[in-house]
mmCIF file of C-alpha atoms in Angstrom:
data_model
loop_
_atom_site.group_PDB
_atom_site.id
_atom_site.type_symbol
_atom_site.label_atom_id
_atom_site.label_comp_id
_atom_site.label_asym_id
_atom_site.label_seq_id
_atom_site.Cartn_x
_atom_site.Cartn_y
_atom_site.Cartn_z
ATOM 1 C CA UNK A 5 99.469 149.603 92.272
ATOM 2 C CA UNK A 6 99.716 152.426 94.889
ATOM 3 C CA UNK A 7 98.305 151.708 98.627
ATOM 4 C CA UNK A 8 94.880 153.355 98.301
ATOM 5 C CA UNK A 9 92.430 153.758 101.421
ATOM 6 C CA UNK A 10 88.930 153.448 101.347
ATOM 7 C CA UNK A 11 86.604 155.315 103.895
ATOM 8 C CA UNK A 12 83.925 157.352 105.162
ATOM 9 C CA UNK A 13 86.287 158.476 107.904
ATOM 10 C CA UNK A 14 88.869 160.472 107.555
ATOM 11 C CA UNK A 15 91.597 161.749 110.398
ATOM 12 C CA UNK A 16 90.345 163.935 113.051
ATOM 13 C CA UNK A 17 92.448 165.203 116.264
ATOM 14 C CA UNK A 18 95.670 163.910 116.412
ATOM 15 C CA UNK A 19 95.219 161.090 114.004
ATOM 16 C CA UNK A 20 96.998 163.962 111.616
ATOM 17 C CA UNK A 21 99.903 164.764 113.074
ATOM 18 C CA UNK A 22 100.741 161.295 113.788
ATOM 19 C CA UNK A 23 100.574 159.872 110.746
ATOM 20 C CA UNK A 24 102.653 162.664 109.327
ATOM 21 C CA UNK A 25 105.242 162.302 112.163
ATOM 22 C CA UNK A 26 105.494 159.103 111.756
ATOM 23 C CA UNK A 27 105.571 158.675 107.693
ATOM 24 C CA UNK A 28 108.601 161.504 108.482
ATOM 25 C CA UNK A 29 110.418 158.987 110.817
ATOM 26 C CA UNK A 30 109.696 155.950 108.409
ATOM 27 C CA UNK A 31 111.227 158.465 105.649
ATOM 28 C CA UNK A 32 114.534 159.482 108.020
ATOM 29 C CA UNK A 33 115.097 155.743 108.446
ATOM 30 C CA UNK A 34 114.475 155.314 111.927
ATOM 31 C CA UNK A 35 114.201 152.020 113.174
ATOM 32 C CA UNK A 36 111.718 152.107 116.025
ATOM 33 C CA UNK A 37 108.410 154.039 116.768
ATOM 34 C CA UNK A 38 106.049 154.376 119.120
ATOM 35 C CA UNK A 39 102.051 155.303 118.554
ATOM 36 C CA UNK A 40 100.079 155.443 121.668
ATOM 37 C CA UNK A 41 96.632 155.204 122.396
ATOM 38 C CA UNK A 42 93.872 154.326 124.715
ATOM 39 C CA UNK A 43 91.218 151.660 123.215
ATOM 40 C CA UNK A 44 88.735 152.448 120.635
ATOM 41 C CA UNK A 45 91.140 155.743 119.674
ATOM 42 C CA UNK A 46 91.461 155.247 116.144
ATOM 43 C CA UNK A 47 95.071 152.991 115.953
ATOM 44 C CA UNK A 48 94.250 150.973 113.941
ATOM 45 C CA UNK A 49 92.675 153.539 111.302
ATOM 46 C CA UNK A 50 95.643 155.864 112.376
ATOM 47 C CA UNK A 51 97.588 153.256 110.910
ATOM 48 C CA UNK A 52 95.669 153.149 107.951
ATOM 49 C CA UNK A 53 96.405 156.286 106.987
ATOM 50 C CA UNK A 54 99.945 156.125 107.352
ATOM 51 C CA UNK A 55 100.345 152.771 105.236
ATOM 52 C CA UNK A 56 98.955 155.020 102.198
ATOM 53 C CA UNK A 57 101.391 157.464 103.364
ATOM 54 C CA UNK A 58 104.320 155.787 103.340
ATOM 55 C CA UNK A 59 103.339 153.538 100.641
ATOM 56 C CA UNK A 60 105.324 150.835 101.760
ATOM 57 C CA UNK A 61 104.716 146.958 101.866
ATOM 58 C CA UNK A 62 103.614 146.662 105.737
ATOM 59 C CA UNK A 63 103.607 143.563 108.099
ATOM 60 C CA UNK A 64 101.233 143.901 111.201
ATOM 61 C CA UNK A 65 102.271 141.387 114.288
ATOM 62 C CA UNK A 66 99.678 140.849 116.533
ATOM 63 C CA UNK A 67 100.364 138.815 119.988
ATOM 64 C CA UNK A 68 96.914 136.103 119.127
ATOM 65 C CA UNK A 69 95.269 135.009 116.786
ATOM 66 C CA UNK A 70 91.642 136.527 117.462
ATOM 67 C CA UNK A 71 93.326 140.174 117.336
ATOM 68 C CA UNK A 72 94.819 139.372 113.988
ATOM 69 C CA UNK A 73 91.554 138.345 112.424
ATOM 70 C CA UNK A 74 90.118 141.150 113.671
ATOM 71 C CA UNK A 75 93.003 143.666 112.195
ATOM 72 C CA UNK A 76 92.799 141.531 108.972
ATOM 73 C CA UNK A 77 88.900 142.401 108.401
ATOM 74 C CA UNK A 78 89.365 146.148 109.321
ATOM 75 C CA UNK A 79 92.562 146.325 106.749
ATOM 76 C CA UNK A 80 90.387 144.702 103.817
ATOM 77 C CA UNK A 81 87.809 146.694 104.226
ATOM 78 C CA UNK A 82 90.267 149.827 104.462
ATOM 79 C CA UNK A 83 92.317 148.940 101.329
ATOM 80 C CA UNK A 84 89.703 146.687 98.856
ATOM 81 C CA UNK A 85 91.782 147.443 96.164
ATOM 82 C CA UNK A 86 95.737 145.973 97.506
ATOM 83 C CA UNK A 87 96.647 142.767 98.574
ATOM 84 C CA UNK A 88 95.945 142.346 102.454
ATOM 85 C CA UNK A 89 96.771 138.656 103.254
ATOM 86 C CA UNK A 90 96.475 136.605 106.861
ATOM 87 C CA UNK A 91 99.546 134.609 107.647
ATOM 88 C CA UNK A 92 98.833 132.977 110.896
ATOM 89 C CA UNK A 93 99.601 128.939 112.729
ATOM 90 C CA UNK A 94 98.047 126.354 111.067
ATOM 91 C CA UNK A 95 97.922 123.830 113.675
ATOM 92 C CA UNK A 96 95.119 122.616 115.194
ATOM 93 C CA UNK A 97 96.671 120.630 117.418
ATOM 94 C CA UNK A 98 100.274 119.730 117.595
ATOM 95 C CA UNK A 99 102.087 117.166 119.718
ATOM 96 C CA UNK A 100 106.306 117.316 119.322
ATOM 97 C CA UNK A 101 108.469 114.335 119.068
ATOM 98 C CA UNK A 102 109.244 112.792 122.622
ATOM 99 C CA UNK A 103 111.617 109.994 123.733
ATOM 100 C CA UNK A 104 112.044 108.346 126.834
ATOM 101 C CA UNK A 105 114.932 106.081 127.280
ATOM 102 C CA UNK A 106 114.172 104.768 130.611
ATOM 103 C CA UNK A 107 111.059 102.956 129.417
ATOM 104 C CA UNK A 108 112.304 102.737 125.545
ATOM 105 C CA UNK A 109 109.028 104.887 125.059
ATOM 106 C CA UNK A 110 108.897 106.885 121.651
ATOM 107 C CA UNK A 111 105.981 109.303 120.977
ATOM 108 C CA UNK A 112 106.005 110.325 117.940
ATOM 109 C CA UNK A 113 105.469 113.772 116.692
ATOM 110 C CA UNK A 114 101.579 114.556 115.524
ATOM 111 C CA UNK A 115 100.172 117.207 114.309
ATOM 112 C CA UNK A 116 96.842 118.710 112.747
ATOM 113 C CA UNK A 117 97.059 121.434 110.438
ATOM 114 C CA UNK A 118 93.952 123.924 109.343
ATOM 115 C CA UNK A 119 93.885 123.521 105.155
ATOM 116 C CA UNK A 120 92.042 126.663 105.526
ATOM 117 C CA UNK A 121 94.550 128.769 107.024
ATOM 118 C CA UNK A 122 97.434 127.008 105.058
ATOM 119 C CA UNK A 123 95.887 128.149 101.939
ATOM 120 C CA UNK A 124 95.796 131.877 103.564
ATOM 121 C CA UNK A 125 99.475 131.364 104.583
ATOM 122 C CA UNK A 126 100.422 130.274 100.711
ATOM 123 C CA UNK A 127 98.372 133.308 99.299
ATOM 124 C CA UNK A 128 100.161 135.537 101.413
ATOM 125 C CA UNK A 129 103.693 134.673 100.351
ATOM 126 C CA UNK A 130 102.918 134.160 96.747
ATOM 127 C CA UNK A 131 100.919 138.113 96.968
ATOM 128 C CA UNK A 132 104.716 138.889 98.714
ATOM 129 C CA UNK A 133 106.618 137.120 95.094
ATOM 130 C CA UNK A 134 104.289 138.790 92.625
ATOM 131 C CA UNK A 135 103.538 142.431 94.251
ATOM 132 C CA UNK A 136 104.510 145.503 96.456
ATOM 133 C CA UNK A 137 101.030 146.638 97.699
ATOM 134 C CA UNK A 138 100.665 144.127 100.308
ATOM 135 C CA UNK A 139 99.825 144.251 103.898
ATOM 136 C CA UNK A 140 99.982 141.209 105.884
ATOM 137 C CA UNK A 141 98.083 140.792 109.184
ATOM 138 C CA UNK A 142 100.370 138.023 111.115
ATOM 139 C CA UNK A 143 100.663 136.026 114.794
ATOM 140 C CA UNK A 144 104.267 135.759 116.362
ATOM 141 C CA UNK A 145 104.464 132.532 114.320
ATOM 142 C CA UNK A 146 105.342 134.746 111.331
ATOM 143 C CA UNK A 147 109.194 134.723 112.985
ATOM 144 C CA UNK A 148 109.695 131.315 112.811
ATOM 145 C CA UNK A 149 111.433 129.965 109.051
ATOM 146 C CA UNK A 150 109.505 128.506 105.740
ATOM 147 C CA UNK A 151 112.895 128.000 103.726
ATOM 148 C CA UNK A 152 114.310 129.782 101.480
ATOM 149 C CA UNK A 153 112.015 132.546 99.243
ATOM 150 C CA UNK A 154 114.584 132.699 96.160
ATOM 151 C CA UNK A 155 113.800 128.466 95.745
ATOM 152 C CA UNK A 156 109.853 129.039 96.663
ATOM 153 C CA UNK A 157 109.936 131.713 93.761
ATOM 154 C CA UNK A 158 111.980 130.410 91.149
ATOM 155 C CA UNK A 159 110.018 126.868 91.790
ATOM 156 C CA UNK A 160 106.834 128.530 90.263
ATOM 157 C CA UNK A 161 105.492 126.836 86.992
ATOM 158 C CA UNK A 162 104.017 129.520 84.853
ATOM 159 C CA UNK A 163 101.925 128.641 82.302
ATOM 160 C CA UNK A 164 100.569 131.252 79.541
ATOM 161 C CA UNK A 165 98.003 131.479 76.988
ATOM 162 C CA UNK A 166 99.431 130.138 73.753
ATOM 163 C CA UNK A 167 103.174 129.507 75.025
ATOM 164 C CA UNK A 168 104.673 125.574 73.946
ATOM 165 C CA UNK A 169 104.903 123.224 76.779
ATOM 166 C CA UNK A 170 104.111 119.852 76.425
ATOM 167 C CA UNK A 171 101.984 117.559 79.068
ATOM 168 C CA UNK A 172 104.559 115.971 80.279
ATOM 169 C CA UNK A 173 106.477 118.776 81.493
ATOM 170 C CA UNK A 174 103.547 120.600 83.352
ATOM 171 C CA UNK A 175 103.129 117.202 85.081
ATOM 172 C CA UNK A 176 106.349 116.788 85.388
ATOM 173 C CA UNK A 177 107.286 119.904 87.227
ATOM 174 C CA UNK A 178 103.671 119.638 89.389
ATOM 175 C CA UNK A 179 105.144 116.554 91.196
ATOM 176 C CA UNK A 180 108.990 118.604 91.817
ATOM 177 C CA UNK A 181 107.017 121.039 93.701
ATOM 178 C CA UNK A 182 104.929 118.767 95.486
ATOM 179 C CA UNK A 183 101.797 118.872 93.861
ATOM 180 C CA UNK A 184 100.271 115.180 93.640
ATOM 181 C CA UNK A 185 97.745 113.679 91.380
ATOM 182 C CA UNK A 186 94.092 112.777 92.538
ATOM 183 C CA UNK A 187 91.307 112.033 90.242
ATOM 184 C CA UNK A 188 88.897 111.610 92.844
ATOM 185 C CA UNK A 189 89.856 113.711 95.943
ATOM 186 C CA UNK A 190 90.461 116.852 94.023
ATOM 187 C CA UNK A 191 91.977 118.848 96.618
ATOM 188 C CA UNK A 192 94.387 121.997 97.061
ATOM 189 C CA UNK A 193 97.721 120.656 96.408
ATOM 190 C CA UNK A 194 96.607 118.405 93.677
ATOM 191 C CA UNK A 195 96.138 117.823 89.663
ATOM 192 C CA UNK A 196 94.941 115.877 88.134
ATOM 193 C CA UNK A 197 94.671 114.965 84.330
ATOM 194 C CA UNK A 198 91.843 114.020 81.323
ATOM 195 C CA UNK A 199 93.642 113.178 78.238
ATOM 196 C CA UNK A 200 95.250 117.132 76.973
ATOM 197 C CA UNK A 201 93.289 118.637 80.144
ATOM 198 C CA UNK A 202 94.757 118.829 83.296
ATOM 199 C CA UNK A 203 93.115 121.069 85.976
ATOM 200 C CA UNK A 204 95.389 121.844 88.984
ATOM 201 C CA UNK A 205 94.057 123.503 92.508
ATOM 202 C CA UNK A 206 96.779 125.588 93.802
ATOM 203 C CA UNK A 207 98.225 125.709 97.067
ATOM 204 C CA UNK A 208 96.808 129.531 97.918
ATOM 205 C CA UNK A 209 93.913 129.739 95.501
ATOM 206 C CA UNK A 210 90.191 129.874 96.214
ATOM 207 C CA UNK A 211 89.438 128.176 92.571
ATOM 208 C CA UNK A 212 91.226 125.961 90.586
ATOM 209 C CA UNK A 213 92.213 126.544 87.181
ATOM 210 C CA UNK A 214 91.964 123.915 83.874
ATOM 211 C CA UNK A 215 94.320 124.019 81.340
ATOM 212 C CA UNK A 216 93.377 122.950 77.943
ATOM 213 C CA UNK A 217 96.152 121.895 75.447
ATOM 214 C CA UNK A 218 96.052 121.383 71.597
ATOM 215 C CA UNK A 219 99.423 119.154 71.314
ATOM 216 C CA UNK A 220 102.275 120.976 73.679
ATOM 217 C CA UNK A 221 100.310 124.325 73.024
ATOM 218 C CA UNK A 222 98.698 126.534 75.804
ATOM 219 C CA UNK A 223 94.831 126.670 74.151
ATOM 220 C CA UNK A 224 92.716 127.630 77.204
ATOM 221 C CA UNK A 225 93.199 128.784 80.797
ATOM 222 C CA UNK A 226 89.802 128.616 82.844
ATOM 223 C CA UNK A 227 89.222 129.661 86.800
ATOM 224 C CA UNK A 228 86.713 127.280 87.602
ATOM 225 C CA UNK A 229 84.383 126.178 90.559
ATOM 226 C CA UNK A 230 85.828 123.502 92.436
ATOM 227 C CA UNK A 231 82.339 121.651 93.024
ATOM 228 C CA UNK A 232 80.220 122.098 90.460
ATOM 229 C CA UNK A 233 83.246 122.972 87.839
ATOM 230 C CA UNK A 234 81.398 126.063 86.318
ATOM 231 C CA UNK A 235 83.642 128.719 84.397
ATOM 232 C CA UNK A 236 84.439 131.794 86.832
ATOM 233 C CA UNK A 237 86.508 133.391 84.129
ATOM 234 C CA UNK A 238 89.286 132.947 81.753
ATOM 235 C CA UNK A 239 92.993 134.131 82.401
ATOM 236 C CA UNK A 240 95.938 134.821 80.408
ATOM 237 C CA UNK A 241 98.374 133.568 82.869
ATOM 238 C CA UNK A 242 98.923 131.790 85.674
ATOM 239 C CA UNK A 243 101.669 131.296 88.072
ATOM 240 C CA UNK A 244 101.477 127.945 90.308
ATOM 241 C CA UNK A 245 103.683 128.554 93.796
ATOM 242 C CA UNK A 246 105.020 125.309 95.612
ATOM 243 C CA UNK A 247 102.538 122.989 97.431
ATOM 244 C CA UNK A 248 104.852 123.555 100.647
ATOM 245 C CA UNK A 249 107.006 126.184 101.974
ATOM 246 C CA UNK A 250 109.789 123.734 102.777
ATOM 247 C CA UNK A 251 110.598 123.711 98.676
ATOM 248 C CA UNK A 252 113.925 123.370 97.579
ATOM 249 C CA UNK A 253 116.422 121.865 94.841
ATOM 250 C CA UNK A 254 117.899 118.550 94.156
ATOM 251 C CA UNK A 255 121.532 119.786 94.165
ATOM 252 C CA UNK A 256 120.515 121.620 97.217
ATOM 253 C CA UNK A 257 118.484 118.364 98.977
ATOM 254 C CA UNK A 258 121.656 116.442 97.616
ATOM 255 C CA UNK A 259 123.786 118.611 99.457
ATOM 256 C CA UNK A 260 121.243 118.413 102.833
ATOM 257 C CA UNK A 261 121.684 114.963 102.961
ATOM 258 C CA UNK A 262 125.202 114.765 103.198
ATOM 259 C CA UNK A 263 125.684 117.649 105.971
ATOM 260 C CA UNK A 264 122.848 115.380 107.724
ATOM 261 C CA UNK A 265 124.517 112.251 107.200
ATOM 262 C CA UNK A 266 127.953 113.731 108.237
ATOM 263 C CA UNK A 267 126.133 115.410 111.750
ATOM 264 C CA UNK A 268 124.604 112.567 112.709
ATOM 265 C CA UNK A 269 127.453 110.489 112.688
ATOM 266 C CA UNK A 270 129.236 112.523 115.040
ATOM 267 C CA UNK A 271 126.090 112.784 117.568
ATOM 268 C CA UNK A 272 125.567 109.140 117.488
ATOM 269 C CA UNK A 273 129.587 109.203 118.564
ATOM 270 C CA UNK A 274 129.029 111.475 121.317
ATOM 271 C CA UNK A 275 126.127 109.193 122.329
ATOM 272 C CA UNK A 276 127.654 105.735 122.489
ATOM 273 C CA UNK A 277 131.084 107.538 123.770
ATOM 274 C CA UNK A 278 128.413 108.368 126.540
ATOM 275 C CA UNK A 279 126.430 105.196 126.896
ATOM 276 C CA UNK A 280 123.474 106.508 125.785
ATOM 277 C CA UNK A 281 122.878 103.483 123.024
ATOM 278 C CA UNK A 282 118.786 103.669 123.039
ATOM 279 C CA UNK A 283 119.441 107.428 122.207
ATOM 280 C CA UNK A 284 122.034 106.495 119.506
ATOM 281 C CA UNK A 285 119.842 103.865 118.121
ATOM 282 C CA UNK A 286 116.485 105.931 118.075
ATOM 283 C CA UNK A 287 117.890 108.562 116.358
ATOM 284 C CA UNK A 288 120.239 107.208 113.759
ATOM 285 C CA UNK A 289 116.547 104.984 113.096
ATOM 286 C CA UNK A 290 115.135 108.111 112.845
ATOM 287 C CA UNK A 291 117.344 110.206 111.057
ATOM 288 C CA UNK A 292 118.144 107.282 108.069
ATOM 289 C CA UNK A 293 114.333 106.859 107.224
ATOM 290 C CA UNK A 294 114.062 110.477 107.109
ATOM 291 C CA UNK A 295 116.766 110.419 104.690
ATOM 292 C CA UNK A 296 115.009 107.688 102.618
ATOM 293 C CA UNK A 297 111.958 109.826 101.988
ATOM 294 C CA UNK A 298 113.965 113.070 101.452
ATOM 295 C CA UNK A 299 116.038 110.849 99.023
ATOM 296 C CA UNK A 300 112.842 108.863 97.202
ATOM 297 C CA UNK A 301 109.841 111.501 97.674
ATOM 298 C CA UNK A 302 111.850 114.505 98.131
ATOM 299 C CA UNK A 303 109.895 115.289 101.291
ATOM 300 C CA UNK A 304 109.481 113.687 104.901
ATOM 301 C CA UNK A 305 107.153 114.341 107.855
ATOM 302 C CA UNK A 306 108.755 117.267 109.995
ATOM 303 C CA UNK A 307 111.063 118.478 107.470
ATOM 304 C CA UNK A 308 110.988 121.806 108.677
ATOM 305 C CA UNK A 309 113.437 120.217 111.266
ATOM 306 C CA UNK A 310 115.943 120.041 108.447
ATOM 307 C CA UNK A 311 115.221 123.545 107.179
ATOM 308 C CA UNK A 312 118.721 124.812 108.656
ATOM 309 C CA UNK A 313 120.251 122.089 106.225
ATOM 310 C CA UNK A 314 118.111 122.771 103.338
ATOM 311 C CA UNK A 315 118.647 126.312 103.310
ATOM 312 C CA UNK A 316 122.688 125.602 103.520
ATOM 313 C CA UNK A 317 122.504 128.087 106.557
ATOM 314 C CA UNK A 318 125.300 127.292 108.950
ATOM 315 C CA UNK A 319 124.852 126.422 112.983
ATOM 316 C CA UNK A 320 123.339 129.607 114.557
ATOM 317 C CA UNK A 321 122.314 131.205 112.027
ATOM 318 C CA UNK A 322 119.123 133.216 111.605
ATOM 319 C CA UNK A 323 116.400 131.059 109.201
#
């Protein structure tokens, strides 16, 4: 679908020319641009215009959060008809991992996260995997790496109307990408499962969706409310991204864990080569449960630490 804008408005003075100068520059490949402004001028509409223009996915950066909301409202209501997505922090609060040696002190890393915003942040990059008209209203925090998008995309379980897959399988491939099962709290993130019915919430959807099976056929696919369970619609297909970001494969988590392994034995040489035991022992601690619950659950808390090793991306290089 083709960017298309929507408004009462359209470009007066030299809203114009600028978004034909700068569509031109976009078209000549040039790398930077400039538009300036004073406040209540018409950027952000300026930039409206030259989105359906260019007709090019866009990404919008703003320094805080407040601005971005703010740019993500005006953008929806300029294109109702693309995908214009909010990718911002989810923390609420965050505390990072501290040691202190002197005392033997460890503080360990805690962190609350906004399910709110994490569900905007997974509807965002699965609108990235499935389309091109997307604009994306971001914070700085957009810069910083999720893993890799070739394992978050080729991770998806897609399920279609009248297709053979049996139970197992769906529920199978629901826990490898970090879905997990609860009957009661029913919860983004989740399944859970009634005999041949299993009803999963995903990760960047408003509604979750039921899936009714006659033996290891695809009979139904509802959009539901979450609360009271009421049909919102039926669909023909549906594709259900990872429950994290930080998704990856077992040869590739395999792999991880022996770069890992293989690292931290030469840092816990440096360390005791150095006297610095309580260093060497905290983090080798560390480090070996970590490697427990990456082995067992495929996941640990603050795996995005690991990212570099997940993503086989060597020292220095950019996530």
């Amino acid at each position: 679908m083709d960017f298309k804008l929507h408004s009462k408005f359209s470009p007066m003075g030299d809203q114009k020319p600028a978004i034909e100068k700068l569509a031109k520059g976009i078209e000549e490949g040039r790398r930077h641009q400039t538009l300036m402004g004073v406040t209540g001028s018409g950027k952000t509409f300026t930039m409206a215009g030259l989105i359906e223009k260019a007709q090019k996915p866009t990404l919008v950066i703003s320094h805080n959060k407040t601005l971005a909301g703010q740019l993500y409202g005006e953008f929806k209501e300029f294109f109702p008809e693309n995908a214009v997505e909010y990718f911002i922090s989810y923390y609420d609060y965050y505390q990072p991992e501290a040691y202190i040696p002197s005392t033997d002190t460890h503080i360990d890393k805690d962190a609350s996260t906004n399910l709110e915003i994490d569900k905007l942040r997974h509807s965002a990059t699965a609108s990235l995997a499935e389309r091109r008209d997307v604009i994306i209203v971001a914070s700085v925090s957009c810069i910083y790496g999720l893993g890799s998008p070739f394992d978050y995309e080729t991770q998806m379980l897609s399920i279609r109307l009248g297709e053979e897959k049996s139970r197992d399988e769906i529920l199978k491939k629901l826990v490898e990408i970090q879905y997990h099962r609860a009957d009661i709290d029913f919860s983004r993130g989740s399944f859970r499962v009634r005999g041949d019915v299993i009803d999963i919430y995903p990760s960047g959807s408003e509604n979750p969706v039921r899936i009714e099976m006659f033996g290891d056929e695809i009979e139904d696919i509802r959009e539901m409310n979450a609360v009271t369970g009421k049909l919102l619609g039926r669909r023909k297909h549906i594709a259900i991204y990872p429950a994290t970001h930080y998704i990856s494969t077992p040869d590739k988590l395999s792999s991880a864990i022996t770069q890992i392994s293989k690292d931290l034995g030469e840092r816990l040489k440096w360390f005791k080569e150095n006297g610095k035991f309580l260093e060497a022992q905290r983090l080798e601690e560390r480090t070996r449960y970590d490697i427990e619950l990456i082995n067992e659950m495929g996941t640990c808390k603050g795996i995005e630490n690991y990212a570099r090793y997940i993503n086989g991306l060597k020292e220095g290089e950019r996530p």
